[in-house]
Tab-separated table of C-alpha atoms and ligand atoms in Angstrom:
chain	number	residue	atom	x	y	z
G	255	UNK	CA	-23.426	-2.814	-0.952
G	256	UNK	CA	-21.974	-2.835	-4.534
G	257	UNK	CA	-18.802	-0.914	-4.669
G	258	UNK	CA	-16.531	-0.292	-7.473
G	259	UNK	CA	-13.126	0.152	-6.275
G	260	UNK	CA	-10.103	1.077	-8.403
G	261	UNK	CA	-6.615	1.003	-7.784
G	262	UNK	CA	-3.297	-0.477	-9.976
G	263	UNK	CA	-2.520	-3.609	-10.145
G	264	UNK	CA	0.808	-3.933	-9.183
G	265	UNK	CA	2.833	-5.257	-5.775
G	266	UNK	CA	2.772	-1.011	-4.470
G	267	UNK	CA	1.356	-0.380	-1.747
G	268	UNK	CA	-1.904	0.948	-2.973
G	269	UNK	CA	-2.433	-1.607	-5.045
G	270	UNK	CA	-2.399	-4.128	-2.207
G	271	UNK	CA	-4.526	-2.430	0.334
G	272	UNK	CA	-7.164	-1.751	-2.002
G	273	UNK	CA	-7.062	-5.891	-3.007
G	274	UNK	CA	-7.007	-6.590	0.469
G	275	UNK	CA	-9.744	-4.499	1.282
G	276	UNK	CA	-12.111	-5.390	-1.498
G	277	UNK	CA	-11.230	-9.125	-0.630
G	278	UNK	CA	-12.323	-8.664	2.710
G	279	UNK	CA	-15.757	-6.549	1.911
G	280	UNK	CA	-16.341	-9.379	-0.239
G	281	UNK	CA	-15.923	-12.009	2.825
G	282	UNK	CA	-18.521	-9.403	4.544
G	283	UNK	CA	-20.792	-10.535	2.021
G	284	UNK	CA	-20.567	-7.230	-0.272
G	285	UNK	CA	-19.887	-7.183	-3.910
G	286	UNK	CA	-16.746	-5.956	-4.957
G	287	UNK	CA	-15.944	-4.886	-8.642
G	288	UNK	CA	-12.343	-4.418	-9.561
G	289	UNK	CA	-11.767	-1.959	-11.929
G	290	UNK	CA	-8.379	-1.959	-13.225
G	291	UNK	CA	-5.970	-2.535	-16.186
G	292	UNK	CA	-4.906	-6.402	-15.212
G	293	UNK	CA	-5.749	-9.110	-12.405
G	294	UNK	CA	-4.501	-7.420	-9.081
G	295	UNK	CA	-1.751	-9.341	-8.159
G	296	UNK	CA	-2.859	-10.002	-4.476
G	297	UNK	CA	-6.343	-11.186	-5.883
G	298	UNK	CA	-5.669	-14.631	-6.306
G	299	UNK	CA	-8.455	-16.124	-4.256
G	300	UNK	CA	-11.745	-17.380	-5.715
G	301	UNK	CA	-14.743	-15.342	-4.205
G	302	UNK	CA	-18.109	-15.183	-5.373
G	303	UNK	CA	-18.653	-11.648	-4.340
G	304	UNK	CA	-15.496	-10.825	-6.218
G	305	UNK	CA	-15.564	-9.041	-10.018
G	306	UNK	CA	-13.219	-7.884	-12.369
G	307	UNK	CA	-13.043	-5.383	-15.591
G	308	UNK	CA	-10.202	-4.878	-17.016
G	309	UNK	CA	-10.062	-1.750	-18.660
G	310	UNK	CA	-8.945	-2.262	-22.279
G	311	UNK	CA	-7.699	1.238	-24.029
G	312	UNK	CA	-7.561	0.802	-27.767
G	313	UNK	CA	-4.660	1.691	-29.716
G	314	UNK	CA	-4.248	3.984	-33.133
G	315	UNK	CA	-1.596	4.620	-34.702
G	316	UNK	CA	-2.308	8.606	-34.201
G	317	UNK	CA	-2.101	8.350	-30.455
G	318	UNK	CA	1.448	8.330	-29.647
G	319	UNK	CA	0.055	8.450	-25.506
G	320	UNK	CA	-3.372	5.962	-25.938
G	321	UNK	CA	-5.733	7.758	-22.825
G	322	UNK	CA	-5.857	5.079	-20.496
G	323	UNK	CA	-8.090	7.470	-18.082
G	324	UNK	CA	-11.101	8.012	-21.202
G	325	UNK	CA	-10.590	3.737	-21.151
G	326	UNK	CA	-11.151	3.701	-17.297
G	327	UNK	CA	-14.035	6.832	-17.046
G	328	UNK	CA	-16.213	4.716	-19.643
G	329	UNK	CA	-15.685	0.796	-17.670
G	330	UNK	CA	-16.462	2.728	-14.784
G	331	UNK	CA	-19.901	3.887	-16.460
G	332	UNK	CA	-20.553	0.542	-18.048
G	333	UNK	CA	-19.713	-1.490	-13.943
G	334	UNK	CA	-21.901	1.224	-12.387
G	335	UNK	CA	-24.491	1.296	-15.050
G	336	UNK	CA	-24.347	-2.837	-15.522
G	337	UNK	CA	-23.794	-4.151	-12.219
G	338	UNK	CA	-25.802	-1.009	-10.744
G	339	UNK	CA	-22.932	-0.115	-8.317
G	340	UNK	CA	-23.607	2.393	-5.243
G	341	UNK	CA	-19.926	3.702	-4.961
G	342	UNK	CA	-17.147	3.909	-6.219
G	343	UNK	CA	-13.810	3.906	-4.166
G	344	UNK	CA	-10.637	5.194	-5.951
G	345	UNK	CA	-7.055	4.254	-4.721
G	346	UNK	CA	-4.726	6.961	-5.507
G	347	UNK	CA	-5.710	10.317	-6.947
G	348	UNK	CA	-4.159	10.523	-10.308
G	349	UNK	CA	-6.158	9.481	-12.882
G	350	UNK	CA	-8.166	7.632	-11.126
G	351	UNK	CA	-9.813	10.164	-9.115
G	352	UNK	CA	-10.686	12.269	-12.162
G	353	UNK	CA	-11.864	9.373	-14.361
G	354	UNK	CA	-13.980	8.704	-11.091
G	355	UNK	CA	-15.594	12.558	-11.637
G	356	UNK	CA	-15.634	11.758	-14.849
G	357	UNK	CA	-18.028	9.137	-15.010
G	358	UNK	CA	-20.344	10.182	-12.090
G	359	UNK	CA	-20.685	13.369	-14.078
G	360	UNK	CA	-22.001	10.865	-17.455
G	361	UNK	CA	-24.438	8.877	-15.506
G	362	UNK	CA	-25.949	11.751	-13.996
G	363	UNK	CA	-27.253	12.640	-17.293
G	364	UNK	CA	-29.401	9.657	-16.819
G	365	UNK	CA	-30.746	10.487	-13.016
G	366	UNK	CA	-27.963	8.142	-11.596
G	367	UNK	CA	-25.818	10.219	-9.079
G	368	UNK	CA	-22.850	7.500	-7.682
G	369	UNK	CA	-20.780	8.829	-5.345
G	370	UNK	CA	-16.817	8.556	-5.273
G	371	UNK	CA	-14.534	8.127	-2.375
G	372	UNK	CA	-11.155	9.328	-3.137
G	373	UNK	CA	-7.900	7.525	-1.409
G	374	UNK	CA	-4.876	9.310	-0.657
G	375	UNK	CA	-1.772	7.165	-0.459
G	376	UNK	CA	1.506	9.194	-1.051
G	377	UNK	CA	3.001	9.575	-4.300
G	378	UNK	CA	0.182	11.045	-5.798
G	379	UNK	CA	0.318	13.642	-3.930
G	380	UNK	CA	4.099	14.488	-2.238
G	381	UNK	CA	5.541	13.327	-5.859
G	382	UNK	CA	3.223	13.002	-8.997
G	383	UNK	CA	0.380	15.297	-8.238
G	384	UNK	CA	2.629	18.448	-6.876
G	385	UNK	CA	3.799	18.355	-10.604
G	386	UNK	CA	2.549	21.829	-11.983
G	387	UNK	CA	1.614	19.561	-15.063
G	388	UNK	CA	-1.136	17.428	-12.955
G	389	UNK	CA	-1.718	19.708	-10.037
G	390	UNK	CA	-4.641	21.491	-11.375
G	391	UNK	CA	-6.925	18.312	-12.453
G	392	UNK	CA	-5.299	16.460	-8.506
G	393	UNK	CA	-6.616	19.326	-6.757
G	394	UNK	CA	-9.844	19.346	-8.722
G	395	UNK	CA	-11.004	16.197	-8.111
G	396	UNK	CA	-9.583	15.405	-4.708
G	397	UNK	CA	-12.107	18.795	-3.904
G	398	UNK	CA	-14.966	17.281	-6.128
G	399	UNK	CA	-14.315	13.211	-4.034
G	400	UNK	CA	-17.382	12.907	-2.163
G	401	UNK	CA	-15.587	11.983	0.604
G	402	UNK	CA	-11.212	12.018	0.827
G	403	UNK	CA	-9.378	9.989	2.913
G	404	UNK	CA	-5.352	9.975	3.810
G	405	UNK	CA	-3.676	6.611	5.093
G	406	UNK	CA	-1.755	8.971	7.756
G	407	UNK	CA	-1.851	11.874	9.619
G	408	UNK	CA	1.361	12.939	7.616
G	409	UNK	CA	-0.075	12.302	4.524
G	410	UNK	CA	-3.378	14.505	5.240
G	411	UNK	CA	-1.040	17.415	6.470
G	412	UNK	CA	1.522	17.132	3.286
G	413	UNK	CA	-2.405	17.012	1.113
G	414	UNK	CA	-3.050	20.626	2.969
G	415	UNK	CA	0.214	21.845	2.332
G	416	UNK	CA	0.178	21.116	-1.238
G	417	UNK	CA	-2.501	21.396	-2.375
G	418	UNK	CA	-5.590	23.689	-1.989
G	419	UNK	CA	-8.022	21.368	-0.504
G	420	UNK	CA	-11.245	22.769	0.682
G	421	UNK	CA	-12.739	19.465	2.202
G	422	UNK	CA	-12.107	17.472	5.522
G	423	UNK	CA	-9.583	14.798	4.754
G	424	UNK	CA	-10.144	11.550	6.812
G	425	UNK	CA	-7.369	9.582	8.118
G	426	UNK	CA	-8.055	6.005	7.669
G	427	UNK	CA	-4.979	4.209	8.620
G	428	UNK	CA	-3.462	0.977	6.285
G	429	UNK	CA	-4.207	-2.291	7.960
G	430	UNK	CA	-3.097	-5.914	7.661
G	431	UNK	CA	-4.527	-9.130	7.740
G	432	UNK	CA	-2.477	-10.324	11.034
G	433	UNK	CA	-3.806	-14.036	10.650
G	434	UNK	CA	-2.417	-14.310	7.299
G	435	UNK	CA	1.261	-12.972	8.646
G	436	UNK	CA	1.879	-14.595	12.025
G	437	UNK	CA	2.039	-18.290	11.412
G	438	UNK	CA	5.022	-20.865	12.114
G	439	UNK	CA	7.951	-19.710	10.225
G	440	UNK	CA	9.340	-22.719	7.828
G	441	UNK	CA	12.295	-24.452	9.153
G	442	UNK	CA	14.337	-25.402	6.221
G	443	UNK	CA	13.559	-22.125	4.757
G	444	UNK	CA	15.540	-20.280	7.363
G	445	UNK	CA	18.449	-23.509	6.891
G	446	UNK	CA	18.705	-22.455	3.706
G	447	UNK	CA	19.008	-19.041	3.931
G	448	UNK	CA	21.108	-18.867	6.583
G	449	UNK	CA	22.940	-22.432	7.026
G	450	UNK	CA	24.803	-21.117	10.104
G	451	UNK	CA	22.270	-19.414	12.380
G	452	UNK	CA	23.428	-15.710	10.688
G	453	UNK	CA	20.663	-13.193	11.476
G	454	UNK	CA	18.397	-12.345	8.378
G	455	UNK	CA	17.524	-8.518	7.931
G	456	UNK	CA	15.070	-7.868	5.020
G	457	UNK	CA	13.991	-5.174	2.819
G	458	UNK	CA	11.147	-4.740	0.458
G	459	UNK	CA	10.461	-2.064	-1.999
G	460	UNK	CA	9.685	-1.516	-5.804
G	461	UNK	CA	13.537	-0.010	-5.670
G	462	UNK	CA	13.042	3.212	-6.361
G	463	UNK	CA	15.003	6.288	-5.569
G	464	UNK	CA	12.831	7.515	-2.866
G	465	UNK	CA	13.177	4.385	-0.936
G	466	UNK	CA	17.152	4.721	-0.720
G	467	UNK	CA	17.789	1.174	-1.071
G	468	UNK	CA	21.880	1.785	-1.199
G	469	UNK	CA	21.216	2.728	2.379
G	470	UNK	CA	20.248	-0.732	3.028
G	471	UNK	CA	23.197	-1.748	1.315
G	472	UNK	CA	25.526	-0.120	3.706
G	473	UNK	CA	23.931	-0.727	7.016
G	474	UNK	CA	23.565	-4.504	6.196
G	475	UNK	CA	27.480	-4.033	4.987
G	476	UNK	CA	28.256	-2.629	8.696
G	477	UNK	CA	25.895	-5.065	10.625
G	478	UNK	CA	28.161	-7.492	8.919
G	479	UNK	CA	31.242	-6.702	9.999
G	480	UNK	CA	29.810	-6.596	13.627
G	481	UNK	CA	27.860	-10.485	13.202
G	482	UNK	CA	27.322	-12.779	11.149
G	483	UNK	CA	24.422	-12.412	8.794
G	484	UNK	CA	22.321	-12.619	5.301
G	485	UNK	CA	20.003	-9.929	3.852
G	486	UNK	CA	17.261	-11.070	1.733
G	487	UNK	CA	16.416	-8.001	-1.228
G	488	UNK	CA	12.354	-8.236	-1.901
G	489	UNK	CA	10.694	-7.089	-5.079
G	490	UNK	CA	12.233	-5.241	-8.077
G	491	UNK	CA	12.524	-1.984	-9.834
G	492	UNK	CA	14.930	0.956	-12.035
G	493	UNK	CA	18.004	1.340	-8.823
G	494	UNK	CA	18.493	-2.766	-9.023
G	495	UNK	CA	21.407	-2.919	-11.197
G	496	UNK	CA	22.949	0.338	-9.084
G	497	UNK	CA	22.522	-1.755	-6.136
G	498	UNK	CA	23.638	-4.943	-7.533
G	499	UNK	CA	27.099	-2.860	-8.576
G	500	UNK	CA	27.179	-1.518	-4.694
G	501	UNK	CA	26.578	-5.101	-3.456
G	502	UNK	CA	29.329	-6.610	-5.538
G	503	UNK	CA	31.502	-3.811	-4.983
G	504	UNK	CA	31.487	-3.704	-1.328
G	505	UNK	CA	32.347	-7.917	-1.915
G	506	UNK	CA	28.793	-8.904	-0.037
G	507	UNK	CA	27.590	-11.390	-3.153
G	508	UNK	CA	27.352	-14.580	-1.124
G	509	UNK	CA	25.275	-12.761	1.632
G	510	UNK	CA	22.625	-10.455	-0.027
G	511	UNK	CA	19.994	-12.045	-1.872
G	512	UNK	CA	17.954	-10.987	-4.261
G	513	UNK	CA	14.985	-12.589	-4.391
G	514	UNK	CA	12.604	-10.289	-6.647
G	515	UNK	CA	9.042	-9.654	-6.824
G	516	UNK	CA	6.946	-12.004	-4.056
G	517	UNK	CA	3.444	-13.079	-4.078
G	518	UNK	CA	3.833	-15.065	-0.690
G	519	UNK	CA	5.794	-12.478	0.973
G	520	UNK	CA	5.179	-13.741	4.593
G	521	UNK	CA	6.861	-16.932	3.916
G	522	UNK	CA	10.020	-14.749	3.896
G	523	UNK	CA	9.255	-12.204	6.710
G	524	UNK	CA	8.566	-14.987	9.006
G	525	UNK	CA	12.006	-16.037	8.939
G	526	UNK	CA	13.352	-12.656	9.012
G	527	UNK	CA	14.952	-11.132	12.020
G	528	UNK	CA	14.697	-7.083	11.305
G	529	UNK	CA	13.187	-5.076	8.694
G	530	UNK	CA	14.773	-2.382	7.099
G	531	UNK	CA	13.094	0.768	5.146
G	532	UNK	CA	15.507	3.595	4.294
G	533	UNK	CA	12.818	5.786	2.135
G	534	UNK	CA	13.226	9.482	2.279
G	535	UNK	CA	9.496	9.669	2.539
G	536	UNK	CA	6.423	6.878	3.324
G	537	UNK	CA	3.495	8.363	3.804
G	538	UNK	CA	2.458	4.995	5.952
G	539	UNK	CA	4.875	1.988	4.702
G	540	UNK	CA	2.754	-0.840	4.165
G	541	UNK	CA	5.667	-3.280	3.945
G	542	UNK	CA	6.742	-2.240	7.406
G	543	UNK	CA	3.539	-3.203	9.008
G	544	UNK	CA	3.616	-6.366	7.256
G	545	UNK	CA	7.149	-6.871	8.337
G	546	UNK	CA	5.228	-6.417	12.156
G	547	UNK	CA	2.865	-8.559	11.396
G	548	UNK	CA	5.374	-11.431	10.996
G	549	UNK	CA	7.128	-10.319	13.862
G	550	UNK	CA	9.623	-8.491	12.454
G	551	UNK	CA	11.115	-5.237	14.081
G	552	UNK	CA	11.355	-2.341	11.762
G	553	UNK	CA	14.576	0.039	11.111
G	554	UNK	CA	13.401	2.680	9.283
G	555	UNK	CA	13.812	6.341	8.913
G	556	UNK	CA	11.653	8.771	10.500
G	557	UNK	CA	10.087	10.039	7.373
G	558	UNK	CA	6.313	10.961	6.735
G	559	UNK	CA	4.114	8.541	8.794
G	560	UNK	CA	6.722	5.980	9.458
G	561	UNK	CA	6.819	7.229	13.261
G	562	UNK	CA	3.016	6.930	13.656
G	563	UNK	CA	3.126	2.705	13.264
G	564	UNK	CA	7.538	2.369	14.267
G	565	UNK	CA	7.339	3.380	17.838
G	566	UNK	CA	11.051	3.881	18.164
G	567	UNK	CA	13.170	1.913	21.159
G	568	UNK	CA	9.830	-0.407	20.987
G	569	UNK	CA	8.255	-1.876	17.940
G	570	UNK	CA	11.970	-1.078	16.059
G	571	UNK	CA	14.036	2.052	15.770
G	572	UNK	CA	14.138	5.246	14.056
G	573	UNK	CA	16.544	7.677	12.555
G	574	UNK	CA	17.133	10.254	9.946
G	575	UNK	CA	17.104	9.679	6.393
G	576	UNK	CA	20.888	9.017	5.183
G	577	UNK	CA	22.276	8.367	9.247
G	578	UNK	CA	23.244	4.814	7.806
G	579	UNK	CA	25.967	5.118	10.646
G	580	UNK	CA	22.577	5.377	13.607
G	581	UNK	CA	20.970	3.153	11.836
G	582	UNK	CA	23.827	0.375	11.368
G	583	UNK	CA	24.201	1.321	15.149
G	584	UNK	CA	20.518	0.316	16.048
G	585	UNK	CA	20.812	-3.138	13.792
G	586	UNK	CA	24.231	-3.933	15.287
G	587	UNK	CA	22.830	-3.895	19.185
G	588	UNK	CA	19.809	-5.220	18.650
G	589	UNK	CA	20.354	-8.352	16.679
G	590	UNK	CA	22.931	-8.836	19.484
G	591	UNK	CA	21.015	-8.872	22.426
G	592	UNK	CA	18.955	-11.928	22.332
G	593	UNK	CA	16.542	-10.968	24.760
G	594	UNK	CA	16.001	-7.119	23.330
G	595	UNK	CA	15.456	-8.821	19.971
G	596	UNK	CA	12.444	-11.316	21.279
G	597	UNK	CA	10.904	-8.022	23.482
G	598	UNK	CA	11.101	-6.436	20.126
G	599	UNK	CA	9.859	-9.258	18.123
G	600	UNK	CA	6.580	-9.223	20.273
G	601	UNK	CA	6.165	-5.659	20.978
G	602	UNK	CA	6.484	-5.177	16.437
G	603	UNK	CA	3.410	-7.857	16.795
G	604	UNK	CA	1.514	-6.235	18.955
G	605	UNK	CA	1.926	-2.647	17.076
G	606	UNK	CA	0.533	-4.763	13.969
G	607	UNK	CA	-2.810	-5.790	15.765
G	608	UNK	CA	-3.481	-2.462	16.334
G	609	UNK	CA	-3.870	-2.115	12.203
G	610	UNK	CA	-5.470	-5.337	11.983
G	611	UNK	CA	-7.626	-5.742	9.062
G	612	UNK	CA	-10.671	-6.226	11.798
G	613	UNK	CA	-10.162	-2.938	13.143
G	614	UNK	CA	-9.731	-1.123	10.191
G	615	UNK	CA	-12.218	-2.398	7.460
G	616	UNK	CA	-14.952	-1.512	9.675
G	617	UNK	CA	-14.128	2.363	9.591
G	618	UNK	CA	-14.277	1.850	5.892
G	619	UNK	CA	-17.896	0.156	5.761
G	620	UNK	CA	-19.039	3.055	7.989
G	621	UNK	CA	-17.863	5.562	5.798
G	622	UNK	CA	-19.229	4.301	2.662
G	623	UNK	CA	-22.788	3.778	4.827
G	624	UNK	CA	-23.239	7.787	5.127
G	625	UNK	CA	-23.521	7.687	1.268
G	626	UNK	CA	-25.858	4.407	1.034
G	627	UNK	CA	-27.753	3.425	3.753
G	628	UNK	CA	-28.293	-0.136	4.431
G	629	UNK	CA	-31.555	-1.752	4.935
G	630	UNK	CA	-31.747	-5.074	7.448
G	631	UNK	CA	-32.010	-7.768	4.707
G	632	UNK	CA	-28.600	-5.730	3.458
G	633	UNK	CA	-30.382	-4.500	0.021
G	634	UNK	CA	-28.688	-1.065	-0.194
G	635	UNK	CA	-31.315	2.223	-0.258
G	636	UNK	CA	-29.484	5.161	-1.344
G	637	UNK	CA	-30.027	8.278	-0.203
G	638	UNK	CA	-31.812	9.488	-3.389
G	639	UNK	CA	-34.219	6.663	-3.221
G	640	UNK	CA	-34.855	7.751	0.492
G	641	UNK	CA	-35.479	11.262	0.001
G	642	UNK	CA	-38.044	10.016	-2.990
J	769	LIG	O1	5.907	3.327	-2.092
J	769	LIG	C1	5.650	3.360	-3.278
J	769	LIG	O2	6.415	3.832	-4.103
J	769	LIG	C2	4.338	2.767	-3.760
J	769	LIG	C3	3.170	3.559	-3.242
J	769	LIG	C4	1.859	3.120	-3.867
J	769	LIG	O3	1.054	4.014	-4.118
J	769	LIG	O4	1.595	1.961	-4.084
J	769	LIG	O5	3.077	3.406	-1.829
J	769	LIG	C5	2.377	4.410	-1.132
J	769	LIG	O6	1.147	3.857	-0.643
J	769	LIG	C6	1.322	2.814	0.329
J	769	LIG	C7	-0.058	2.294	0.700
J	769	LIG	O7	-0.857	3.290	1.246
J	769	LIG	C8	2.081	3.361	1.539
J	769	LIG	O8	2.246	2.354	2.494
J	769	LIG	C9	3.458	3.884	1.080
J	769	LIG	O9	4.108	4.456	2.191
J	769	LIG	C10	3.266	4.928	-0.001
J	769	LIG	N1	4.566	5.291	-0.562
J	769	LIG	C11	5.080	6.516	-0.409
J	769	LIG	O10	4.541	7.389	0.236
J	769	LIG	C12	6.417	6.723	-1.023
């Protein structure tokens, strides 16, 4: 198949699923076309079956807001029209899933009908879209995707609660590429993060307010005072000089590092001894499954779909959003019982196969096969040309 898929570029979440899957529908031996402002930054592999457009959007000195979504609607035409794509795949609704309706709706003035499979993946929809000033145009072309998908059962509900959705939303859960997660951890790494055999816990996030990162702040703060360990702060974002104050302030400098935004994330989970995610709401939490991937256990809240992948008292523990005193409870007897820690260590592993990328890809090829069907030697008949 030839699929267009669009999604931002960045380290979120959404960003790096839809990289990860395009990367590995490429390795399938489809062709993938990135469609996207700048070089995704988890596509740093060289694949033949791999393209990407960035979408340039012209300035003017009239436009005080230049319309990045007219940019995107007209490289999507020119990659479907060009490169004679048979789908296009949109990660997260807004504008992306309009711009998507957008186009279809041009280059069916000239017979082509694409169809357009519309990604659900959190903010867009508890956050952004609910906005009175974007709801309208979300809930339009969510309704006008020919097919929707949510990365959790939470997420689909909190898309029917929201918003009025007249189509079956699919859950298609987040995945990870295991393989890439689980190998030997790096020695001297560890050494030098934690000279004295502390215990590492670890956060990731784009430190934003909905991920409550002061609450990670205070739990490693009371972990401390319990045993001796080292928190390592991944990635970067508009709380990190609030929470550098409330890390100097409660006098943890020397054991809370900050070690911004990571392309080679793993190497740091693998050394890692529990993960921590304090959001108020994830509507899956990537990061934590990556986390189990590397054998991390996960602390986390019990917010949107964190308690479909954190199976609490066994891949990690759970609590309410804010109960820093549960939570610093959980951290405090775990990383002291030596022999809960390794049954955690394994069971967090074992959770993560379960969303391997092997298990999950496959749901997406499917789905994108009821809209193009594909012939033996793989040369893609859609269903226009077979009802001709
Ligand atoms: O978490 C963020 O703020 C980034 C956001 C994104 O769109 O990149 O993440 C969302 O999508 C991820 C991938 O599906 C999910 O794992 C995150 O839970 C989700 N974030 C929220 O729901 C807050």
């Amino acid at each position: 198949m030839r699929i267009g898929i669009v999604c931002y570029p960045t380290f979120g979440g959404s960003g790096v699923l839809a990289t990860e899957l395009g990367k590995a529908l490429a390795d399938k031996g489809h062709s993938v076309h990135f469609i996207t402002y700048q070089q995704p930054v988890r596509l740093n592999v060289f694949n033949a079956n791999i393209y990407y457009h960035e979408v340039r959007v012209p300035t003017y000195p009239l436009f005080d807001y230049p319309p990045y979504e007219i940019a995107l609607a007209s490289t999507m035409v020119d990659v479907i029209n060009n490169h004679d794509l048979d789908l296009l795949h949109v990660h997260y609704a807004i504008p992306h899933a309009s711009a998507a309706y957008m186009a279809s709706k041009i280059v069916e003035k000239s017979g082509r009908k694409i169809p357009f499979i519309t990604t659900l993946h959190g903010t867009d929809i508890t956050l952004v879209g609910r906005d009175k000033t974007y709801e309208p145009v979300v809930t339009f072309s969510i309704n006008e995707s020919d097919a929707i998908t949510a990365v959790s059962n939470n997420l689909r509900e909190e898309t029917y609660k929201s918003f009025h959705i007249t189509k079956e939303i699919e859950v298609i859960y987040n995945f990870v590429d295991v393989k890439r997660f689980s190998k030997k951890p790096i020695d001297a790494f560890r050494k030098v993060i934690a000279p004295n055999g502390e215990k590492i816990l670890v956060h990731a996030s784009n430190f934003r307010t909905i991920k409550r990162v002061k609450d990670v702040i205070r739990i490693f703060a009371e972990t401390k005072k319990a045993l001796p360990a080292k928190l390592l702060m991944i990635g970067d974002g508009p709380d990190r000089p609030a929470i550098e104050e409330l890390v100097k302030e409660l006098g943890l400098h020397d054991d809370v590092r900050f070690v911004g935004k990571q392309e080679q994330i793993e190497e740091i989970l693998l050394v890692s001894d529990l993960f921590l995610l304090t959001s108020e709401y994830e509507s899956f939490g990537l990061a934590a499954l990556e986390a189990m991937a590397a054998s991390v256990p996960v602390l986390s809240t019990d917010a949107g779909g964190l308690p479909e992948i954190n199976i609490h008292g066994e891949t990690g523990y759970l609590a309410a959003v804010g109960d820093v005193a549960n939570m610093s409870k959980y951290a405090i007897s775990l990383l002291s019982d030596e022999n809960l820690l390794a049954k955690m260590k394994e069971n967090a592993y074992q959770q993560a196969l379960r969303f391997d990328i092997h298990n999950i890809v496959p749901a997406y090829e499917k789905l994108y096969s009821r809209f193009c069907r594909l012939d033996s030697d793989e040369t893609v008949v859609t269903d226009q040309q077979a009802n001709n």
